[in-house]
Amino acid sequence: MVTEKLPGIVLVDDLRSFVDGRVAHVARTSGAGIEALERHRGQRVDELWLDHDLGGDDTIWPVVEVLERAAFEERPLDIGVVYVHSANPAGAAKIMQALRRWGYDVRSAAGSPHVGYLPEAE
């Protein structure tokens, strides 16, 4: 049985991408973010980048709940660092508080030069 080697970086953001072109699994909705984490279960995620507001009524909270539930069930996902790069200060603070409570290494990355809006393909 061959196990698919997935990128060690997951980005959940509805609009932004890595401006340096690094290889990452990009999820544009909370549902896609959950699917990305499920695909990575059993594999290390070196970096998980989270935005709070994901367009319309969608937010990162369903993804955060998956991470919390996994930790509560004593099977947390193997994540090196969770970077919260949201431009929503109150939302970012709540994400960081919730995930730190469960032992995840969480860091603020608001205004990070690594994540930004890429020009549309012509």
JSON list of C-alpha atoms in Angstrom, two decimals:
[
{"chain": "A", "resi": 1, "resn": "MET", "atom": "CA", "xyz": [0.00, 0.00, 0.00]},
{"chain": "A", "resi": 2, "resn": "VAL", "atom": "CA", "xyz": [1.43, 3.38, -1.03]},
{"chain": "A", "resi": 3, "resn": "THR", "atom": "CA", "xyz": [0.62, 6.35, 1.18]},
{"chain": "A", "resi": 4, "resn": "GLU", "atom": "CA", "xyz": [0.21, 9.66, -0.62]},
{"chain": "A", "resi": 5, "resn": "LYS", "atom": "CA", "xyz": [2.71, 12.24, 0.65]},
{"chain": "A", "resi": 6, "resn": "LEU", "atom": "CA", "xyz": [0.77, 15.45, 1.16]},
{"chain": "A", "resi": 7, "resn": "PRO", "atom": "CA", "xyz": [2.23, 18.95, 1.51]},
{"chain": "A", "resi": 8, "resn": "GLY", "atom": "CA", "xyz": [3.24, 19.68, 5.11]},
{"chain": "A", "resi": 9, "resn": "ILE", "atom": "CA", "xyz": [1.51, 23.06, 4.99]},
{"chain": "A", "resi": 10, "resn": "VAL", "atom": "CA", "xyz": [-2.25, 23.69, 5.00]},
{"chain": "A", "resi": 11, "resn": "LEU", "atom": "CA", "xyz": [-3.71, 27.17, 4.38]},
{"chain": "A", "resi": 12, "resn": "VAL", "atom": "CA", "xyz": [-7.39, 27.87, 5.08]},
{"chain": "A", "resi": 13, "resn": "ASP", "atom": "CA", "xyz": [-8.29, 31.23, 3.55]},
{"chain": "A", "resi": 14, "resn": "ASP", "atom": "CA", "xyz": [-11.02, 32.22, 1.12]},
{"chain": "A", "resi": 15, "resn": "LEU", "atom": "CA", "xyz": [-8.95, 34.74, -0.87]},
{"chain": "A", "resi": 16, "resn": "ARG", "atom": "CA", "xyz": [-5.28, 34.80, 0.03]},
{"chain": "A", "resi": 17, "resn": "SER", "atom": "CA", "xyz": [-2.43, 32.47, -0.91]},
{"chain": "A", "resi": 18, "resn": "PHE", "atom": "CA", "xyz": [1.27, 32.19, -0.17]},
{"chain": "A", "resi": 19, "resn": "VAL", "atom": "CA", "xyz": [2.96, 34.95, -2.13]},
{"chain": "A", "resi": 20, "resn": "ASP", "atom": "CA", "xyz": [6.27, 33.06, -2.22]},
{"chain": "A", "resi": 21, "resn": "GLY", "atom": "CA", "xyz": [4.72, 30.14, -4.09]},
{"chain": "A", "resi": 22, "resn": "ARG", "atom": "CA", "xyz": [5.42, 27.55, -1.39]},
{"chain": "A", "resi": 23, "resn": "VAL", "atom": "CA", "xyz": [3.71, 24.20, -1.85]},
{"chain": "A", "resi": 24, "resn": "ALA", "atom": "CA", "xyz": [0.63, 23.98, 0.33]},
{"chain": "A", "resi": 25, "resn": "HIS", "atom": "CA", "xyz": [-2.79, 22.42, 0.45]},
{"chain": "A", "resi": 26, "resn": "VAL", "atom": "CA", "xyz": [-5.09, 25.45, 0.08]},
{"chain": "A", "resi": 27, "resn": "ALA", "atom": "CA", "xyz": [-8.67, 25.26, 1.33]},
{"chain": "A", "resi": 28, "resn": "ARG", "atom": "CA", "xyz": [-11.07, 28.11, 0.50]},
{"chain": "A", "resi": 29, "resn": "THR", "atom": "CA", "xyz": [-13.96, 27.13, 2.82]},
{"chain": "A", "resi": 30, "resn": "SER", "atom": "CA", "xyz": [-14.30, 25.66, 6.30]},
{"chain": "A", "resi": 31, "resn": "GLY", "atom": "CA", "xyz": [-15.62, 22.44, 4.74]},
{"chain": "A", "resi": 32, "resn": "ALA", "atom": "CA", "xyz": [-12.58, 22.18, 2.49]},
{"chain": "A", "resi": 33, "resn": "GLY", "atom": "CA", "xyz": [-10.37, 22.94, 5.51]},
{"chain": "A", "resi": 34, "resn": "ILE", "atom": "CA", "xyz": [-11.90, 20.03, 7.42]},
{"chain": "A", "resi": 35, "resn": "GLU", "atom": "CA", "xyz": [-11.41, 17.76, 4.42]},
{"chain": "A", "resi": 36, "resn": "ALA", "atom": "CA", "xyz": [-7.75, 18.84, 4.18]},
{"chain": "A", "resi": 37, "resn": "LEU", "atom": "CA", "xyz": [-7.15, 18.02, 7.84]},
{"chain": "A", "resi": 38, "resn": "GLU", "atom": "CA", "xyz": [-8.88, 14.65, 7.50]},
{"chain": "A", "resi": 39, "resn": "ARG", "atom": "CA", "xyz": [-6.68, 13.83, 4.51]},
{"chain": "A", "resi": 40, "resn": "HIS", "atom": "CA", "xyz": [-3.63, 14.70, 6.62]},
{"chain": "A", "resi": 41, "resn": "ARG", "atom": "CA", "xyz": [-4.69, 12.62, 9.63]},
{"chain": "A", "resi": 42, "resn": "GLY", "atom": "CA", "xyz": [-1.80, 10.36, 10.52]},
{"chain": "A", "resi": 43, "resn": "GLN", "atom": "CA", "xyz": [0.68, 12.67, 8.80]},
{"chain": "A", "resi": 44, "resn": "ARG", "atom": "CA", "xyz": [2.44, 15.68, 10.20]},
{"chain": "A", "resi": 45, "resn": "VAL", "atom": "CA", "xyz": [1.22, 19.13, 9.26]},
{"chain": "A", "resi": 46, "resn": "ASP", "atom": "CA", "xyz": [4.23, 21.37, 9.80]},
{"chain": "A", "resi": 47, "resn": "GLU", "atom": "CA", "xyz": [2.22, 24.58, 9.47]},
{"chain": "A", "resi": 48, "resn": "LEU", "atom": "CA", "xyz": [-1.53, 25.24, 9.59]},
{"chain": "A", "resi": 49, "resn": "TRP", "atom": "CA", "xyz": [-2.49, 28.78, 8.53]},
{"chain": "A", "resi": 50, "resn": "LEU", "atom": "CA", "xyz": [-5.97, 29.96, 9.54]},
{"chain": "A", "resi": 51, "resn": "ASP", "atom": "CA", "xyz": [-8.03, 32.96, 8.48]},
{"chain": "A", "resi": 52, "resn": "HIS", "atom": "CA", "xyz": [-11.15, 33.76, 10.51]},
{"chain": "A", "resi": 53, "resn": "ASP", "atom": "CA", "xyz": [-13.63, 35.09, 7.95]},
{"chain": "A", "resi": 54, "resn": "LEU", "atom": "CA", "xyz": [-14.04, 32.80, 4.94]},
{"chain": "A", "resi": 55, "resn": "GLY", "atom": "CA", "xyz": [-16.63, 34.68, 2.89]},
{"chain": "A", "resi": 56, "resn": "GLY", "atom": "CA", "xyz": [-20.35, 35.04, 3.38]},
{"chain": "A", "resi": 57, "resn": "ASP", "atom": "CA", "xyz": [-21.43, 33.40, 6.63]},
{"chain": "A", "resi": 58, "resn": "ASP", "atom": "CA", "xyz": [-18.52, 30.92, 6.59]},
{"chain": "A", "resi": 59, "resn": "THR", "atom": "CA", "xyz": [-15.86, 31.18, 9.30]},
{"chain": "A", "resi": 60, "resn": "ILE", "atom": "CA", "xyz": [-12.97, 29.05, 10.53]},
{"chain": "A", "resi": 61, "resn": "TRP", "atom": "CA", "xyz": [-14.94, 27.81, 13.56]},
{"chain": "A", "resi": 62, "resn": "PRO", "atom": "CA", "xyz": [-15.91, 24.41, 12.10]},
{"chain": "A", "resi": 63, "resn": "VAL", "atom": "CA", "xyz": [-12.18, 23.75, 11.52]},
{"chain": "A", "resi": 64, "resn": "VAL", "atom": "CA", "xyz": [-11.32, 24.89, 15.05]},
{"chain": "A", "resi": 65, "resn": "GLU", "atom": "CA", "xyz": [-14.03, 22.58, 16.43]},
{"chain": "A", "resi": 66, "resn": "VAL", "atom": "CA", "xyz": [-12.45, 19.60, 14.61]},
{"chain": "A", "resi": 67, "resn": "LEU", "atom": "CA", "xyz": [-9.08, 20.44, 16.19]},
{"chain": "A", "resi": 68, "resn": "GLU", "atom": "CA", "xyz": [-10.67, 20.86, 19.62]},
{"chain": "A", "resi": 69, "resn": "ARG", "atom": "CA", "xyz": [-12.62, 17.61, 19.36]},
{"chain": "A", "resi": 70, "resn": "ALA", "atom": "CA", "xyz": [-9.51, 15.69, 18.33]},
{"chain": "A", "resi": 71, "resn": "ALA", "atom": "CA", "xyz": [-7.61, 17.03, 21.34]},
{"chain": "A", "resi": 72, "resn": "PHE", "atom": "CA", "xyz": [-10.55, 16.35, 23.67]},
{"chain": "A", "resi": 73, "resn": "GLU", "atom": "CA", "xyz": [-10.62, 12.74, 22.45]},
{"chain": "A", "resi": 74, "resn": "GLU", "atom": "CA", "xyz": [-6.87, 12.56, 23.21]},
{"chain": "A", "resi": 75, "resn": "ARG", "atom": "CA", "xyz": [-5.92, 12.17, 19.57]},
{"chain": "A", "resi": 76, "resn": "PRO", "atom": "CA", "xyz": [-4.87, 15.70, 18.56]},
{"chain": "A", "resi": 77, "resn": "LEU", "atom": "CA", "xyz": [-3.71, 16.23, 15.02]},
{"chain": "A", "resi": 78, "resn": "ASP", "atom": "CA", "xyz": [0.06, 16.30, 14.60]},
{"chain": "A", "resi": 79, "resn": "ILE", "atom": "CA", "xyz": [0.53, 20.00, 13.84]},
{"chain": "A", "resi": 80, "resn": "GLY", "atom": "CA", "xyz": [3.82, 21.80, 14.31]},
{"chain": "A", "resi": 81, "resn": "VAL", "atom": "CA", "xyz": [2.57, 25.40, 14.44]},
{"chain": "A", "resi": 82, "resn": "VAL", "atom": "CA", "xyz": [-0.84, 26.97, 13.88]},
{"chain": "A", "resi": 83, "resn": "TYR", "atom": "CA", "xyz": [-0.50, 30.47, 12.42]},
{"chain": "A", "resi": 84, "resn": "VAL", "atom": "CA", "xyz": [-3.55, 32.72, 12.72]},
{"chain": "A", "resi": 85, "resn": "HIS", "atom": "CA", "xyz": [-3.22, 35.33, 9.97]},
{"chain": "A", "resi": 86, "resn": "SER", "atom": "CA", "xyz": [-6.72, 36.81, 10.18]},
{"chain": "A", "resi": 87, "resn": "ALA", "atom": "CA", "xyz": [-7.28, 40.54, 9.77]},
{"chain": "A", "resi": 88, "resn": "ASN", "atom": "CA", "xyz": [-10.13, 40.18, 12.31]},
{"chain": "A", "resi": 89, "resn": "PRO", "atom": "CA", "xyz": [-8.40, 40.89, 15.66]},
{"chain": "A", "resi": 90, "resn": "ALA", "atom": "CA", "xyz": [-11.26, 39.68, 17.88]},
{"chain": "A", "resi": 91, "resn": "GLY", "atom": "CA", "xyz": [-11.74, 36.51, 15.83]},
{"chain": "A", "resi": 92, "resn": "ALA", "atom": "CA", "xyz": [-8.00, 35.82, 15.77]},
{"chain": "A", "resi": 93, "resn": "ALA", "atom": "CA", "xyz": [-7.74, 36.20, 19.54]},
{"chain": "A", "resi": 94, "resn": "LYS", "atom": "CA", "xyz": [-10.60, 33.74, 20.09]},
{"chain": "A", "resi": 95, "resn": "ILE", "atom": "CA", "xyz": [-9.05, 31.18, 17.72]},
{"chain": "A", "resi": 96, "resn": "MET", "atom": "CA", "xyz": [-5.70, 31.45, 19.47]},
{"chain": "A", "resi": 97, "resn": "GLN", "atom": "CA", "xyz": [-7.26, 31.15, 22.94]},
{"chain": "A", "resi": 98, "resn": "ALA", "atom": "CA", "xyz": [-9.36, 28.12, 21.97]},
{"chain": "A", "resi": 99, "resn": "LEU", "atom": "CA", "xyz": [-6.50, 26.18, 20.36]},
{"chain": "A", "resi": 100, "resn": "ARG", "atom": "CA", "xyz": [-3.91, 27.04, 23.01]},
{"chain": "A", "resi": 101, "resn": "ARG", "atom": "CA", "xyz": [-6.31, 25.68, 25.61]},
{"chain": "A", "resi": 102, "resn": "TRP", "atom": "CA", "xyz": [-5.98, 22.28, 23.90]},
{"chain": "A", "resi": 103, "resn": "GLY", "atom": "CA", "xyz": [-2.19, 22.39, 23.70]},
{"chain": "A", "resi": 104, "resn": "TYR", "atom": "CA", "xyz": [-1.66, 23.45, 20.10]},
{"chain": "A", "resi": 105, "resn": "ASP", "atom": "CA", "xyz": [1.32, 25.74, 19.41]},
{"chain": "A", "resi": 106, "resn": "VAL", "atom": "CA", "xyz": [-0.49, 28.82, 18.10]},
{"chain": "A", "resi": 107, "resn": "ARG", "atom": "CA", "xyz": [1.11, 32.06, 16.89]},
{"chain": "A", "resi": 108, "resn": "SER", "atom": "CA", "xyz": [-0.28, 35.32, 15.62]},
{"chain": "A", "resi": 109, "resn": "ALA", "atom": "CA", "xyz": [0.65, 36.02, 12.00]},
{"chain": "A", "resi": 110, "resn": "ALA", "atom": "CA", "xyz": [-1.64, 38.98, 11.32]},
{"chain": "A", "resi": 111, "resn": "GLY", "atom": "CA", "xyz": [-0.12, 41.08, 8.57]},
{"chain": "A", "resi": 112, "resn": "SER", "atom": "CA", "xyz": [2.30, 38.32, 7.61]},
{"chain": "A", "resi": 113, "resn": "PRO", "atom": "CA", "xyz": [4.23, 39.07, 4.42]},
{"chain": "A", "resi": 114, "resn": "HIS", "atom": "CA", "xyz": [3.97, 35.37, 3.50]},
{"chain": "A", "resi": 115, "resn": "VAL", "atom": "CA", "xyz": [0.22, 35.49, 2.84]},
{"chain": "A", "resi": 116, "resn": "GLY", "atom": "CA", "xyz": [-1.42, 37.88, 0.43]},
{"chain": "A", "resi": 117, "resn": "TYR", "atom": "CA", "xyz": [-3.62, 38.47, -2.56]},
{"chain": "A", "resi": 118, "resn": "LEU", "atom": "CA", "xyz": [-2.14, 37.20, -5.77]},
{"chain": "A", "resi": 119, "resn": "PRO", "atom": "CA", "xyz": [-2.82, 38.93, -9.08]},
{"chain": "A", "resi": 120, "resn": "GLU", "atom": "CA", "xyz": [-5.47, 37.13, -11.09]},
{"chain": "A", "resi": 121, "resn": "ALA", "atom": "CA", "xyz": [-4.22, 34.94, -13.91]},
{"chain": "A", "resi": 122, "resn": "GLU", "atom": "CA", "xyz": [-4.61, 36.60, -17.27]}
]
